[in-house]
XYZ file of C-alpha atoms in Angstrom:
647
model
C 24.873 -16.512 -0.573
C 21.155 -17.196 -0.411
C 19.047 -16.551 -3.546
C 21.865 -16.455 -6.109
C 19.571 -15.640 -9.044
C 18.015 -12.678 -7.265
C 21.398 -11.243 -6.341
C 23.328 -11.818 -9.547
C 24.315 -8.776 -11.643
C 22.164 -8.124 -14.704
C 21.858 -5.575 -17.491
C 19.100 -3.247 -18.655
C 20.508 -2.037 -21.934
C 23.934 -0.544 -21.269
C 23.211 -0.247 -17.535
C 24.574 -2.957 -15.229
C 22.713 -3.567 -11.982
C 24.258 -5.277 -8.958
C 21.134 -7.453 -8.558
C 17.697 -8.023 -10.059
C 15.766 -6.106 -7.384
C 13.947 -2.986 -8.579
C 12.306 -0.461 -6.279
C 9.109 0.247 -8.202
C 7.645 3.750 -8.369
C 5.759 4.788 -5.244
C 4.871 8.429 -4.714
C 5.115 9.285 -1.010
C 4.099 12.949 -1.368
C 7.213 14.124 0.478
C 7.680 17.003 -1.961
C 7.465 20.679 -1.006
C 6.347 23.169 -3.659
C 6.545 20.303 -6.166
C 10.240 19.708 -5.468
C 12.153 16.807 -4.000
C 13.242 17.663 -0.467
C 15.820 16.129 1.848
C 12.988 13.993 3.201
C 12.503 12.339 -0.195
C 16.252 12.009 -0.822
C 16.804 10.309 2.554
C 13.909 7.946 1.837
C 15.609 6.830 -1.380
C 19.037 6.763 0.246
C 17.875 4.280 2.854
C 16.567 1.945 0.099
C 19.844 2.216 -1.812
C 21.751 1.487 1.388
C 19.438 -1.469 1.993
C 20.444 -3.197 -1.233
C 18.130 -2.184 -4.100
C 19.743 -2.756 -7.495
C 17.669 -0.123 -9.290
C 15.459 2.628 -7.931
C 12.707 4.006 -10.138
C 11.584 7.357 -8.799
C 7.987 8.282 -8.299
C 6.057 10.255 -10.915
C 7.891 13.280 -12.350
C 6.269 15.465 -14.997
C 7.953 16.840 -18.090
C 5.928 20.065 -18.281
C 3.178 22.063 -16.560
C 1.873 24.514 -19.151
C -0.428 22.330 -21.269
C -1.240 19.794 -18.548
C -0.634 21.278 -15.064
C -2.397 18.464 -13.206
C -2.660 16.913 -10.682
C -2.462 19.824 -8.266
C -2.662 17.953 -4.956
C -0.071 15.157 -5.229
C 3.064 17.303 -5.375
C 4.566 15.706 -8.483
C 7.852 17.428 -9.344
C 8.212 19.060 -12.762
C 11.519 18.761 -14.640
C 11.144 21.465 -17.269
C 14.251 23.590 -16.860
C 17.952 23.415 -16.041
C 17.159 25.166 -12.754
C 15.769 21.857 -11.489
C 18.964 19.884 -12.157
C 20.493 20.670 -8.778
C 17.533 19.164 -6.872
C 17.716 15.911 -8.794
C 21.512 15.755 -8.734
C 21.362 15.629 -4.933
C 19.212 12.517 -5.325
C 21.252 10.707 -7.968
C 24.598 11.374 -6.290
C 23.251 10.139 -2.968
C 21.919 6.895 -4.436
C 25.082 6.226 -6.442
C 27.194 6.116 -3.264
C 25.769 2.655 -2.578
C 26.258 1.174 -6.039
C 22.562 1.515 -6.838
C 21.306 2.795 -10.180
C 18.392 5.191 -10.490
C 15.834 5.794 -13.259
C 13.499 8.757 -13.532
C 9.802 7.920 -13.954
C 9.024 10.592 -16.529
C 5.410 11.319 -17.427
C 4.231 13.272 -20.476
C 1.005 14.303 -18.722
C -1.932 13.465 -16.502
C -5.064 13.538 -18.655
C -8.214 12.162 -17.036
C -6.447 11.637 -13.689
C -6.626 15.420 -13.199
C -7.955 16.816 -9.929
C -9.474 20.119 -8.828
C -9.873 21.709 -12.281
C -8.655 25.277 -12.489
C -11.283 27.777 -13.687
C -9.149 28.920 -16.622
C -7.348 25.636 -17.402
C -9.511 22.723 -18.428
C -7.854 19.299 -18.087
C -6.702 17.822 -21.390
C -6.687 14.320 -22.823
C -6.385 12.429 -26.085
C -10.149 12.916 -26.424
C -13.032 14.463 -24.556
C -13.399 11.880 -21.784
C -14.686 12.008 -18.170
C -12.228 12.575 -15.348
C -11.689 9.539 -13.168
C -12.836 11.112 -9.904
C -15.213 13.722 -11.372
C -17.044 12.042 -14.251
C -19.230 15.114 -14.770
C -16.105 17.011 -15.865
C -14.561 16.117 -19.212
C -11.124 16.665 -20.638
C -10.527 18.872 -23.648
C -9.091 17.056 -26.663
C -5.474 18.031 -27.238
C -4.675 19.756 -30.510
C -1.937 18.345 -32.714
C 0.227 21.368 -31.984
C -0.148 20.710 -28.262
C 0.791 17.064 -28.746
C 3.924 18.148 -30.594
C 4.766 20.480 -27.716
C 4.266 17.680 -25.162
C 6.584 15.445 -27.187
C 9.221 18.170 -27.369
C 8.971 18.881 -23.629
C 9.252 15.173 -22.893
C 12.520 14.837 -24.773
C 13.904 17.999 -23.196
C 13.108 16.675 -19.697
C 14.862 13.399 -20.531
C 17.975 15.322 -21.547
C 17.875 17.291 -18.303
C 17.494 14.033 -16.374
C 20.602 12.607 -17.996
C 22.475 15.768 -17.073
C 21.306 15.344 -13.470
C 22.899 11.918 -13.297
C 19.977 9.578 -13.827
C 21.039 6.204 -15.241
C 17.875 5.519 -17.272
C 14.637 7.077 -18.453
C 11.448 5.330 -17.368
C 8.863 6.121 -20.050
C 5.697 6.282 -17.961
C 2.781 5.102 -20.111
C 0.589 3.473 -17.470
C -2.732 4.960 -16.265
C -1.901 8.602 -17.006
C -1.965 10.540 -20.296
C 0.364 8.159 -22.125
C -1.829 5.147 -21.402
C -4.906 7.112 -22.392
C -3.406 7.688 -25.856
C -2.581 3.972 -26.169
C -6.064 2.757 -25.280
C -9.191 2.780 -27.419
C -11.404 3.062 -24.326
C -10.049 6.591 -23.818
C -8.612 7.563 -27.195
C -11.454 8.420 -29.569
C -9.478 10.678 -31.879
C -10.189 10.717 -35.597
C -6.730 11.828 -36.754
C -3.326 10.117 -36.969
C -3.182 9.831 -33.148
C -6.337 7.748 -32.835
C -8.160 4.773 -34.286
C -5.768 1.941 -35.184
C -3.154 0.634 -32.762
C -0.485 2.117 -35.011
C -2.056 5.530 -34.585
C -2.680 5.140 -30.863
C 0.990 4.215 -30.366
C 2.159 7.273 -32.272
C 2.379 9.482 -29.168
C 4.495 6.843 -27.363
C 6.808 6.371 -30.332
C 7.254 10.116 -30.794
C 8.053 10.504 -27.085
C 10.676 7.757 -27.371
C 12.120 9.396 -30.490
C 12.245 12.741 -28.687
C 14.020 11.128 -25.732
C 16.576 9.527 -28.051
C 17.272 12.869 -29.675
C 18.199 14.263 -26.264
C 19.969 11.356 -24.540
C 21.463 9.336 -27.404
C 20.815 5.882 -28.793
C 22.619 3.913 -26.077
C 21.054 5.509 -23.010
C 18.802 2.930 -21.237
C 15.041 3.264 -21.621
C 12.468 1.378 -19.566
C 8.860 1.505 -20.757
C 6.122 1.099 -18.160
C 2.769 -0.154 -19.477
C -0.319 -1.943 -18.190
C -0.738 -5.608 -19.070
C -4.489 -5.109 -18.991
C -6.798 -2.511 -17.534
C -8.989 -4.846 -15.509
C -12.396 -3.520 -16.552
C -14.832 -4.213 -19.370
C -13.832 -2.287 -22.475
C -10.299 -1.668 -21.263
C -7.183 -2.966 -22.951
C -6.657 -6.721 -22.814
C -3.424 -8.700 -22.700
C -3.431 -9.551 -26.411
C -3.119 -5.917 -27.443
C -0.393 -5.289 -24.862
C 1.603 -8.151 -26.390
C 1.234 -6.480 -29.783
C 2.422 -3.154 -28.313
C 5.480 -4.923 -26.895
C 6.258 -6.490 -30.276
C 6.163 -3.081 -31.925
C 8.506 -1.679 -29.275
C 11.089 -4.432 -29.743
C 12.985 -2.816 -32.666
C 13.453 0.413 -30.671
C 16.308 -0.727 -28.404
C 14.171 -0.690 -25.251
C 16.169 -1.800 -22.211
C 13.235 -3.291 -20.300
C 9.465 -3.340 -19.971
C 7.949 -2.730 -16.553
C 4.667 -4.634 -16.529
C 1.778 -4.271 -14.105
C -1.887 -5.146 -14.249
C -4.742 -2.751 -13.694
C -5.512 0.942 -13.805
C -6.999 3.516 -11.491
C -10.345 2.059 -12.578
C -9.259 -1.374 -11.257
C -7.162 -0.501 -8.234
C -7.060 -3.968 -6.683
C -4.968 -5.148 -9.651
C -2.748 -2.086 -9.749
C -2.208 -1.969 -5.963
C -2.995 -5.460 -4.608
C -4.523 -5.867 -1.145
C -4.656 -8.948 1.134
C -7.762 -10.050 -0.757
C -5.853 -10.485 -4.045
C -3.657 -13.469 -4.861
C 0.132 -13.302 -4.822
C 1.897 -12.533 -8.093
C -1.244 -11.094 -9.643
C 0.634 -9.971 -12.788
C 3.160 -12.802 -13.171
C 1.311 -15.062 -15.604
C 0.244 -12.119 -17.766
C 3.772 -10.699 -17.860
C 5.179 -14.091 -18.783
C 3.015 -14.103 -21.901
C 4.678 -10.844 -22.942
C 8.108 -12.212 -22.104
C 7.530 -15.230 -24.369
C 6.559 -12.934 -27.241
C 9.530 -10.524 -27.226
C 13.237 -10.422 -26.441
C 13.000 -7.351 -24.219
C 13.860 -7.988 -20.547
C 10.869 -7.543 -18.260
C 10.312 -6.280 -14.732
C 7.206 -7.791 -13.181
C 5.310 -6.104 -10.387
C 2.322 -6.909 -8.193
C 2.347 -8.539 -4.724
C 5.545 -10.558 -4.842
C 5.502 -11.764 -1.232
C 9.106 -12.622 -0.364
C 12.625 -13.305 -1.634
C 12.025 -17.041 -2.041
C 9.047 -16.340 -4.295
C 11.101 -13.869 -6.351
C 13.990 -16.345 -6.659
C 11.607 -19.008 -7.963
C 10.196 -16.635 -10.597
C 13.688 -15.853 -11.812
C 14.790 -19.498 -11.811
C 11.720 -20.480 -13.832
C 12.368 -17.700 -16.345
C 9.030 -16.008 -15.612
C 10.714 -12.617 -15.368
C 14.127 -10.946 -15.581
C 13.725 -8.496 -12.698
C 11.331 -8.163 -9.759
C 9.617 -4.852 -9.077
C 8.755 -4.227 -5.440
C 7.555 -1.061 -3.704
C 5.705 -1.586 -0.433
C 8.117 -4.136 1.041
C 10.734 -1.404 0.654
C 8.435 0.899 2.634
C 8.206 -1.472 5.591
C 11.838 -2.583 5.521
C 14.384 -0.804 3.301
C 17.001 -3.400 4.261
C 15.043 -6.474 3.197
C 17.456 -7.263 0.294
C 20.486 -7.355 2.589
C 18.601 -9.412 5.162
C 17.377 -11.864 2.538
C 20.840 -12.215 1.032
C 22.198 -13.076 4.485
C 19.412 -15.607 5.116
C 17.858 -13.482 7.879
C 14.283 -13.475 6.583
C 12.844 -13.590 10.110
C 14.283 -10.125 10.676
C 12.442 -8.624 7.686
C 9.526 -6.430 8.714
C 6.757 -7.624 6.362
C 4.245 -5.502 4.487
C 0.684 -6.306 5.608
C -0.832 -4.991 2.321
C -3.062 -2.530 4.167
C -2.447 0.143 1.435
C -2.425 2.938 4.022
C 0.804 4.271 2.471
C -0.907 4.905 -0.851
C -4.376 5.690 0.458
C -2.992 8.638 2.423
C -1.439 10.125 -0.726
C -4.776 9.844 -2.525
C -6.185 12.129 0.142
C -3.366 14.679 -0.181
C -1.397 13.568 2.884
C 2.207 12.478 3.185
C 2.583 8.728 2.989
C 2.963 6.740 6.213
C 3.189 3.060 7.104
C 1.085 0.942 9.452
C 4.028 -1.149 10.634
C 7.132 1.014 10.065
C 6.732 4.398 11.774
C 10.252 5.381 10.673
C 9.209 5.424 6.997
C 9.237 9.061 5.907
C 11.315 10.015 8.942
C 14.643 8.823 7.563
C 15.784 12.457 7.421
C 15.540 12.585 11.230
C 18.360 10.059 11.523
C 18.524 7.026 13.829
C 16.404 6.963 16.975
C 18.640 8.647 19.575
C 19.810 6.797 22.674
C 18.426 8.253 25.880
C 20.732 10.143 28.201
C 18.470 9.410 31.161
C 17.423 5.719 31.175
C 14.107 5.134 32.885
C 12.061 2.196 33.975
C 8.892 2.321 31.893
C 5.806 0.230 32.561
C 3.827 -0.566 29.416
C 0.331 -1.822 30.178
C -0.970 -3.980 27.336
C 0.891 -5.942 24.671
C -1.085 -5.333 21.518
C 0.455 -3.549 18.518
C 0.701 -0.256 20.430
C 2.242 -1.839 23.529
C 4.753 -4.031 21.706
C 5.776 -1.205 19.375
C 6.375 1.325 22.145
C 8.245 -1.332 24.182
C 10.489 -2.127 21.194
C 11.484 1.481 20.572
C 11.824 2.398 24.246
C 14.150 -0.568 24.732
C 16.193 0.390 21.661
C 16.660 3.845 23.143
C 18.083 2.287 26.312
C 15.124 2.359 28.676
C 14.235 -0.618 30.869
C 10.719 -1.775 29.955
C 8.202 -3.906 31.815
C 5.668 -5.103 29.241
C 2.655 -6.357 31.181
C -0.197 -8.213 29.463
C -3.234 -9.437 31.363
C -3.849 -12.326 28.947
C -1.477 -15.195 28.353
C -0.421 -14.090 24.874
C 1.208 -11.144 23.130
C -0.642 -9.541 20.229
C -3.949 -7.944 21.213
C -6.284 -7.610 18.229
C -3.441 -8.640 15.916
C -4.117 -12.210 17.064
C -7.559 -12.483 15.485
C -6.615 -10.213 12.563
C -3.894 -12.702 11.591
C -6.095 -15.816 11.581
C -7.541 -15.907 8.021
C -5.262 -17.538 5.440
C -5.456 -14.467 3.203
C -3.995 -12.408 6.089
C -0.699 -14.309 6.137
C 1.231 -11.040 5.974
C -0.470 -9.885 9.182
C 0.465 -13.199 10.799
C 4.075 -12.618 9.710
C 3.973 -9.116 11.193
C 2.707 -10.490 14.503
C 5.583 -12.993 14.587
C 8.068 -10.222 13.777
C 6.726 -7.887 16.462
C 6.795 -10.621 19.114
C 10.381 -11.423 18.147
C 11.393 -7.791 18.640
C 10.275 -7.700 22.277
C 11.004 -11.307 23.205
C 14.638 -11.090 22.102
C 15.386 -7.657 23.552
C 17.101 -7.907 26.947
C 15.717 -4.499 27.930
C 12.117 -5.794 27.784
C 10.742 -7.738 30.756
C 7.594 -9.478 29.481
C 5.001 -10.374 32.093
C 2.038 -12.326 30.778
C -1.124 -13.022 32.799
C -0.396 -9.770 34.606
C -3.115 -7.165 34.901
C -1.876 -3.666 35.571
C -3.805 -2.087 38.428
C -3.080 1.001 40.534
C -1.751 -1.380 43.181
C 0.572 -3.045 40.676
C 1.891 0.346 39.588
C 2.520 1.273 43.235
C 4.475 -1.934 43.765
C 6.622 -1.476 40.630
C 7.111 2.292 41.060
C 8.039 2.970 37.407
C 9.410 6.299 36.205
C 6.794 6.404 33.439
C 3.663 4.491 32.464
C 2.362 3.953 28.939
C -1.229 2.717 28.888
C -2.019 0.509 25.885
C -5.049 -1.345 27.224
C -6.743 -1.330 23.836
C -10.366 -2.063 23.182
C -12.948 -4.766 23.697
C -15.792 -5.960 21.456
C -18.965 -3.931 21.777
C -21.869 -6.230 22.610
C -25.322 -4.791 21.897
C -27.778 -5.038 24.771
C -30.596 -6.825 22.970
C -32.768 -9.713 24.125
C -31.189 -13.097 23.347
C -27.606 -11.837 23.180
C -26.516 -14.556 25.614
C -28.049 -17.455 23.656
C -25.855 -20.439 22.807
C -26.175 -19.741 19.058
C -24.429 -16.351 19.468
C -20.663 -15.940 18.958
C -18.366 -12.930 19.164
C -16.422 -12.492 15.912
C -13.127 -11.791 17.687
C -13.434 -14.960 19.791
C -14.649 -17.055 16.874
C -11.633 -16.192 14.736
C -9.190 -17.336 17.409
C -11.138 -20.342 18.711
C -12.955 -21.566 15.627
C -14.607 -24.986 15.910
C -16.648 -26.162 12.955
C -19.139 -28.102 15.027
C -20.101 -24.960 16.947
C -20.944 -22.970 13.818
C -24.020 -23.893 11.805
C -24.415 -23.949 8.046
C -26.634 -20.856 7.883
C -24.776 -17.872 9.353
C -25.727 -14.254 10.006
C -23.010 -11.760 10.922
C -24.347 -8.666 12.672
C -22.000 -5.828 11.794
C -20.602 -5.397 8.292
C -17.509 -3.370 9.076
C -13.984 -4.660 8.559
C -14.201 -7.310 11.285
C -17.556 -8.612 10.075
C -16.477 -8.733 6.434
C -13.184 -10.461 7.186
C -14.972 -12.957 9.452
C -17.279 -13.759 6.547
C -14.294 -14.399 4.269
C -12.690 -16.566 6.963
C -15.852 -18.664 7.220
C -15.795 -19.093 3.455
C -12.274 -20.493 3.852
C -13.734 -23.020 6.286
C -16.260 -24.201 3.708
C -19.328 -22.317 4.929
C -21.561 -21.299 2.044
C -24.637 -19.509 3.415
C -23.351 -16.301 5.024
C -25.239 -13.011 5.327
C -23.841 -9.712 6.581
C -26.359 -7.440 8.316
C -25.723 -3.809 9.191
C -27.709 -0.749 10.212
C -25.641 1.453 7.877
C -26.651 1.804 4.204
C -23.482 0.105 2.880
C -21.077 -2.574 4.052
C -17.399 -1.979 4.929
C -17.926 1.697 5.659
C -15.068 1.730 8.186
C -12.544 0.381 5.655
C -10.138 2.813 3.984
C -10.938 3.728 0.396
C -8.421 1.668 -1.565
C -8.812 -1.469 0.557
C -12.600 -1.156 0.560
C -12.845 -1.438 -3.223
C -10.856 -4.664 -3.148
C -12.779 -6.056 -0.170
C -16.140 -5.427 -1.845
C -14.919 -7.226 -4.964
C -13.843 -10.191 -2.840
C -17.177 -10.345 -0.995
C -18.980 -10.401 -4.334
C -16.636 -13.036 -5.727
C -17.257 -15.246 -2.690
C -21.035 -14.719 -3.002
C -21.441 -13.375 0.512
C -24.877 -11.834 0.969
C -25.501 -8.485 2.626
C -28.580 -6.811 4.113
C -28.161 -3.150 5.050
C -30.255 -0.474 6.758
C -31.397 -2.991 9.383
C -31.080 -2.590 13.163
C -30.746 -5.645 15.389
C -33.683 -5.882 17.809
C -33.548 -9.436 19.161
C -31.808 -12.766 18.794
C -34.069 -15.810 18.759
C -33.405 -19.543 18.366
C -34.266 -19.280 14.664
C -31.979 -16.310 13.949
C -32.439 -12.556 14.428
C -35.214 -9.991 14.381
C -34.282 -6.714 12.703
C -35.996 -3.384 12.137
C -35.758 -1.240 9.009
C -35.802 2.566 8.846
C -39.602 2.529 8.619
C -39.877 0.684 11.907
C -40.946 -2.561 10.235
C -39.562 -5.778 11.706
C -38.585 -8.999 9.992
C -36.851 -12.249 10.832
C -33.631 -13.413 9.225
C -33.111 -17.105 9.779
C -29.749 -18.408 10.971
C -28.245 -21.354 12.816
C -25.423 -19.182 14.161
C -25.391 -15.444 14.883
C -21.987 -13.741 14.967
C -21.604 -10.326 16.600
C -19.163 -7.911 14.945
C -20.614 -4.585 16.037
C -17.360 -2.786 16.630
C -15.056 -2.101 19.552
C -15.185 0.071 22.626
C -12.175 1.648 24.315
C -10.808 0.252 27.558
C -9.484 3.398 29.236
C -10.270 2.571 32.872
C -6.632 2.172 33.850
C -5.625 5.500 32.365
C -8.514 7.274 34.093
C -7.511 5.681 37.417
C -3.847 6.604 37.071
C -3.763 9.943 35.280
C -4.050 12.079 38.421
C -1.784 9.864 40.518
C 1.135 9.260 38.122
C 3.584 12.012 37.247
C 4.531 10.737 33.755
C 1.769 8.806 32.029
C 0.698 8.409 28.402
C -2.183 6.697 26.602
C -1.843 5.361 23.056
C -3.756 3.130 20.664
C -7.297 1.882 21.000
C -7.635 2.882 24.654
C -8.003 6.435 23.325
C -10.494 5.340 20.667
C -10.740 2.217 18.480
C -8.905 2.884 15.224
C -6.429 1.260 12.810
C -3.031 -0.365 13.373
C -1.366 2.657 11.800
C -2.680 4.925 14.562
C -1.410 2.643 17.324
C 2.028 2.227 15.752
C 2.532 5.884 14.873
C 1.472 7.006 18.359
C 3.749 4.400 19.948
C 6.760 5.697 18.041
C 5.962 9.309 18.884
C 5.766 8.530 22.614
C 8.912 6.383 22.536
C 10.817 9.373 21.153
C 9.841 11.753 23.941
C 10.209 9.570 27.049
């Protein structure tokens, strides 16, 4: 067996797990009317089947009367025996595979409230601004209300035990519980505020209430932040003290993460954040107490997790997004089949979508969230399908069409599979994207139903010669090149070409990148990796990285600042000269920005010529991905899966 430490049985209190792999909480927003549906149950079932030792559910609230928020995320509420049947379906399903399950139970939301109701002001430990609406402040909870929250919390824990949960996860990170613990948010003047002893009172009373309803031996896991990641927030030293004060309370484990919703790049790490962002901090807690710990935060693979366990840095590994991309990664890792694991590219689309009130979805695994649909059905009428273009859309649709039993010709006019994934995977910090590209190529190269034809441009004549039953056009997009004087000078490089064919001697020391979207910003970070120091991003928009999704953008901006990459916004490119570029501001004033090398990253333009030429001549034809309009990987992959299902 590979990774013996990772796959050895271990205990959290009286609960024995078959391995040390924990599915960390990740809310996918698959609820309906704030209840777990079959969609959510099947999502968890697939992860249990895939080898998770312990599943921690997403956020579940203990009550809705005092703190009814948030209203848009669909968090279930476990406040009555009527809810037991919904949760029993979940626990019984998970238990079939020898996996244990803990309920992430929250006492409230506090300043993370959304869309305030006109007659129900959000509440908190103190009067503090809401995270997303700082002009709105919470109302300070009364002591009677706190007592009611504590009582409701214990009652919900008792109901959870009755529903078959194996442990209670006491959720005191980011939400109301954390706000009571932390002096940056808790400004109370009574016994629930001030000293650490007072600020911990709400947590200790919640634990006491849980014990009164589940018994002294029932496993409890406490989830807390190692630090908040912003000035004035809690630091590691105080978290260590909190852990010490929890030690006498028979806590089964501590689940430790860095960050808060005010420091999202620590809480939900992106490609721009180092691996194991919380490991060293969590280890300091582990050295201070005898409570087993679960560490979370960008643990890249099984080998990394095994090393952490061997070195005694943690007792369990908490992983969420790798379970999104590949629910079977534990079984594959245990069998030594790591190359078959579909890697997470850290794009944070799964979580970003939930923040904007959508169901979660994955950029690389279109079957995530569709587990309730069952396996992809085999076709009853096998066809020969021509797929034109082998970028992420083309390779994905070819993979799924072949799995359904169709015969696929995957034609790519260049000499390499990958499309824009090729340049996206170049920077060292995008190693997960590089792993995804390798995985996707493996899927089509090793499938006997896929006939790969490189250096083959699909034309109407080629289609006539092949005579396929169906055509899927995935011709993608090409870099947009602005028509300005000097664009063809020798000091001008296209960002997409530069990433793939980088040569240090062809790039000067003073660099200007025209276009500060995702490609421009990531090219700047790549050039920093190569040792370039003087890099300036220039864009006509008022801010950089405007095309980057919300959660990733915050992290990217932090990384650009950390790497001291300059930016000049509100400037339109007018001309490229030997000394650099001439730009124009909104007032029509021109200026020169000096540069040895000018890099163009002004976006992409769709290549839909083939589709336009074929659409009236081909009976069954589809277009997916960037040839419709330049977008994200998630759009290409999701569209590819949808088309593969209907052909």
